[in-house]
Short mmCIF file of C-alpha atoms and ligand atoms in Angstrom, two decimals:
data_model
loop_
_atom_site.label_atom_id
_atom_site.label_comp_id
_atom_site.label_asym_id
_atom_site.label_seq_id
_atom_site.Cartn_x
_atom_site.Cartn_y
_atom_site.Cartn_z
CA MET A 1 -5.01 -91.45 121.91
CA ALA A 2 -8.23 -89.59 121.18
CA GLN A 3 -8.53 -86.36 123.14
CA TYR A 4 -11.95 -85.32 121.91
CA SER A 5 -15.20 -87.22 121.57
CA LEU A 6 -18.60 -86.53 120.06
CA PRO A 7 -21.20 -85.62 122.70
CA ASP A 8 -24.68 -87.11 122.40
CA LEU A 9 -27.44 -84.79 121.25
CA PRO A 10 -29.43 -83.74 124.35
CA TYR A 11 -32.73 -84.50 122.52
CA ASP A 12 -34.09 -86.64 119.68
CA TYR A 13 -33.28 -85.71 116.08
CA GLY A 14 -36.84 -84.53 115.47
CA ALA A 15 -37.27 -82.69 118.76
CA LEU A 16 -36.73 -79.22 117.29
CA GLU A 17 -39.28 -79.58 114.49
CA PRO A 18 -40.88 -77.73 112.81
CA HIS A 19 -38.17 -75.10 113.30
CA LEU A 20 -35.27 -77.42 112.49
CA SER A 21 -35.85 -80.76 110.77
CA GLY A 22 -34.75 -84.11 112.12
CA ALA A 23 -32.96 -84.86 108.85
CA ILE A 24 -30.77 -81.79 109.34
CA LEU A 25 -30.06 -82.60 112.99
CA GLU A 26 -29.07 -86.20 112.21
CA LEU A 27 -26.66 -85.30 109.43
CA HIS A 28 -25.35 -82.24 111.20
CA HIS A 29 -24.56 -84.05 114.44
CA ASP A 30 -23.64 -87.54 113.25
CA LYS A 31 -21.63 -86.54 110.18
CA HIS A 32 -20.52 -82.90 110.31
CA HIS A 33 -19.79 -82.56 114.02
CA ALA A 34 -18.21 -86.03 114.06
CA THR A 35 -15.85 -84.93 111.30
CA TYR A 36 -14.60 -82.00 113.37
CA VAL A 37 -14.00 -84.26 116.36
CA ALA A 38 -12.01 -86.67 114.23
CA GLY A 39 -10.12 -83.80 112.60
CA ALA A 40 -9.19 -82.33 115.97
CA ASN A 41 -7.79 -85.66 117.15
CA THR A 42 -5.88 -86.13 113.89
CA ALA A 43 -4.39 -82.65 114.11
CA LEU A 44 -3.25 -83.29 117.68
CA GLU A 45 -1.67 -86.60 116.68
CA LYS A 46 0.19 -85.00 113.78
CA LEU A 47 1.44 -82.15 115.95
CA THR A 48 2.67 -84.64 118.52
CA ALA A 49 4.45 -86.60 115.78
CA ALA A 50 5.99 -83.38 114.43
CA ARG A 51 7.36 -82.47 117.87
CA ASP A 52 8.58 -85.98 118.57
CA GLY A 53 10.35 -86.09 115.21
CA ASP A 54 11.75 -82.56 115.49
CA ASP A 55 9.91 -81.85 112.24
CA LEU A 56 8.91 -78.26 113.01
CA GLY A 57 9.22 -76.91 109.49
CA PRO A 58 6.77 -75.04 107.27
CA SER A 59 4.13 -77.78 107.46
CA LEU A 60 3.58 -76.73 111.06
CA VAL A 61 1.44 -73.81 109.89
CA GLY A 62 -1.03 -76.14 108.21
CA LEU A 63 -1.22 -78.41 111.25
CA GLU A 64 -1.91 -75.45 113.54
CA ARG A 65 -4.57 -74.20 111.16
CA ASN A 66 -6.22 -77.63 111.10
CA LEU A 67 -6.16 -77.82 114.88
CA ALA A 68 -7.79 -74.40 115.25
CA PHE A 69 -10.42 -75.20 112.60
CA HIS A 70 -11.44 -78.58 113.96
CA VAL A 71 -11.24 -77.79 117.68
CA SER A 72 -13.23 -74.62 117.14
CA GLY A 73 -15.78 -76.57 115.10
CA HIS A 74 -16.07 -79.08 117.94
CA VAL A 75 -16.44 -76.33 120.55
CA LEU A 76 -19.05 -74.36 118.60
CA HIS A 77 -21.18 -77.40 117.73
CA SER A 78 -21.04 -78.66 121.33
CA LEU A 79 -22.34 -75.23 122.35
CA TYR A 80 -24.89 -75.05 119.54
CA TRP A 81 -26.75 -78.25 120.53
CA LEU A 82 -27.12 -77.03 124.10
CA ASN A 83 -28.11 -73.52 123.02
CA MET A 84 -31.22 -75.10 121.48
CA SER A 85 -34.16 -76.78 123.22
CA PRO A 86 -37.59 -78.15 122.28
CA ASP A 87 -38.83 -75.94 125.14
CA GLY A 88 -36.90 -72.90 123.91
CA GLY A 89 -37.90 -69.48 122.73
CA GLY A 90 -38.96 -66.36 124.55
CA GLN A 91 -36.46 -63.88 125.87
CA PRO A 92 -33.62 -63.81 128.38
CA ASP A 93 -34.35 -62.42 131.81
CA GLY A 94 -32.45 -61.38 134.92
CA GLU A 95 -28.83 -60.26 134.68
CA LEU A 96 -28.43 -61.51 131.11
CA ALA A 97 -31.37 -59.39 129.96
CA ALA A 98 -29.92 -56.40 131.81
CA ALA A 99 -26.53 -56.90 130.12
CA VAL A 100 -28.19 -57.22 126.71
CA ASP A 101 -29.97 -53.93 127.39
CA GLU A 102 -26.80 -52.19 128.57
CA HIS A 103 -24.30 -53.49 126.02
CA LEU A 104 -26.41 -54.17 122.94
CA GLY A 105 -29.40 -51.87 123.17
CA GLY A 106 -31.97 -54.48 124.13
CA PHE A 107 -33.35 -57.81 122.97
CA ALA A 108 -34.79 -56.52 119.68
CA LYS A 109 -31.37 -55.10 118.75
CA LEU A 110 -29.68 -58.36 119.71
CA GLN A 111 -32.06 -60.25 117.44
CA ALA A 112 -31.59 -57.79 114.59
CA GLN A 113 -27.80 -57.90 114.84
CA MET A 114 -27.60 -61.71 115.10
CA ASN A 115 -29.97 -62.07 112.15
CA ALA A 116 -27.86 -59.62 110.14
CA VAL A 117 -24.69 -61.53 111.01
CA VAL A 118 -26.27 -64.79 109.80
CA ALA A 119 -27.48 -63.08 106.62
CA THR A 120 -24.11 -61.54 105.79
CA VAL A 121 -21.90 -64.61 106.28
CA GLN A 122 -20.01 -65.05 103.03
CA GLY A 123 -19.31 -68.72 102.59
CA SER A 124 -19.26 -70.44 105.97
CA GLY A 125 -19.48 -69.02 109.45
CA TRP A 126 -21.46 -68.40 112.60
CA ALA A 127 -23.22 -65.63 114.44
CA ALA A 128 -22.00 -65.42 118.03
CA LEU A 129 -22.95 -63.61 121.23
CA SER A 130 -19.79 -63.59 123.32
CA TRP A 131 -18.56 -62.29 126.64
CA GLU A 132 -15.43 -60.15 126.33
CA PRO A 133 -13.70 -60.51 129.72
CA LEU A 134 -11.30 -57.57 129.54
CA GLY A 135 -13.99 -55.01 128.80
CA GLN A 136 -16.55 -56.97 130.83
CA ARG A 137 -19.16 -56.71 128.10
CA LEU A 138 -21.24 -58.67 125.64
CA VAL A 139 -20.35 -58.50 121.96
CA VAL A 140 -22.04 -59.85 118.82
CA HIS A 141 -19.71 -60.92 116.06
CA GLN A 142 -19.40 -63.10 113.00
CA VAL A 143 -17.13 -66.13 113.14
CA LEU A 144 -15.54 -66.94 109.80
CA ASP A 145 -15.40 -70.71 109.24
CA HIS A 146 -15.11 -71.87 112.87
CA GLN A 147 -12.19 -69.88 114.19
CA ASP A 148 -11.52 -66.53 112.49
CA ASN A 149 -12.72 -63.10 113.55
CA VAL A 150 -12.80 -64.07 117.21
CA GLY A 151 -11.44 -61.68 119.86
CA SER A 152 -8.78 -63.29 122.02
CA GLY A 153 -10.23 -64.45 125.31
CA SER A 154 -13.83 -63.87 124.26
CA LEU A 155 -16.16 -66.67 125.29
CA PRO A 156 -19.14 -67.58 123.09
CA ILE A 157 -22.33 -68.07 125.10
CA PHE A 158 -24.87 -68.24 122.25
CA VAL A 159 -24.19 -69.23 118.65
CA ILE A 160 -26.16 -69.73 115.45
CA ASP A 161 -24.55 -71.98 112.85
CA ALA A 162 -24.76 -70.21 109.49
CA TRP A 163 -23.02 -72.88 107.40
CA GLU A 164 -25.27 -74.14 104.62
CA HIS A 165 -25.31 -77.63 106.18
CA ALA A 166 -27.18 -76.13 109.16
CA PHE A 167 -30.26 -75.10 107.18
CA TYR A 168 -30.15 -75.92 103.48
CA LEU A 169 -32.13 -79.20 103.51
CA GLN A 170 -35.10 -77.34 104.99
CA TYR A 171 -34.74 -73.66 104.15
CA LYS A 172 -32.86 -73.91 100.84
CA ASN A 173 -31.44 -70.49 99.91
CA VAL A 174 -33.69 -68.54 102.30
CA LYS A 175 -31.21 -68.24 105.15
CA ALA A 176 -33.18 -65.38 106.71
CA ASP A 177 -36.09 -67.74 107.45
CA TYR A 178 -33.73 -70.10 109.28
CA ALA A 179 -32.45 -67.23 111.41
CA LYS A 180 -36.01 -66.07 112.11
CA ALA A 181 -37.16 -69.57 113.12
CA PHE A 182 -34.12 -70.06 115.32
CA TRP A 183 -35.49 -67.70 117.98
CA ASN A 184 -38.26 -70.24 118.70
CA ILE A 185 -35.74 -72.81 119.94
CA VAL A 186 -33.16 -70.75 121.85
CA ASN A 187 -32.46 -72.27 125.25
CA TRP A 188 -32.15 -69.07 127.29
CA PRO A 189 -31.51 -70.82 130.62
CA ASP A 190 -28.47 -72.46 128.99
CA VAL A 191 -27.26 -69.11 127.61
CA ALA A 192 -27.77 -67.48 131.01
CA ALA A 193 -25.79 -70.23 132.77
CA ARG A 194 -22.92 -69.74 130.29
CA PHE A 195 -23.11 -65.98 130.86
CA ASP A 196 -22.67 -66.55 134.60
CA ARG A 197 -19.69 -68.86 134.11
CA ALA A 198 -18.06 -66.58 131.53
CA ARG A 199 -18.22 -63.62 133.89
CA ALA A 200 -16.08 -65.54 136.39
CA VAL A 201 -13.13 -65.41 133.95
CA ALA A 202 -10.61 -62.71 134.85
CA LEU A 203 -8.16 -61.40 132.27
CA PRO A 204 -5.40 -58.94 133.32
MN1 LIG B 1 -22.34 -76.95 111.56
#
């Protein structure tokens, strides 16, 4: 029984051009994201089979790792599509802008740190702006692959995919240009709505 399914893109493949090509969007959504959805369902099925068969030996570690990798990939890509919009760009306002000022030193610093995170990903990863519920603050961090280097309980509200599949067809090796162009398509109302929902989470 499939637990996860691939969401539709909220816009046409070419809707984010010239900042992000339709060819990238089509492959990224239809092939890469779909693979994480399938992998998450497979990992769940195998874990269920392992429990049912009382087969909780060393292979459990690999199954757990696969579940974390694929579910996190599904979560981050689902967020990524909605973080972007053909009508995006500009800057956050209201309470989100105030929190960016207070916790991160302002919008220019947020941009600089996110761009630096994208630039310094070794291999595959993401740049993330997350809400840390215990400290009640925004944090910027790198995500290694899809799931590592994430603070427990932190909720991503804005992510930039820094895997090569996210930019290479258009930007080749110049990852910095991808990061720079990304700011033209950020859907700030979506980020602000996630910020509001994340702040409702209470950790002890
Ligand atoms: Mn991706």
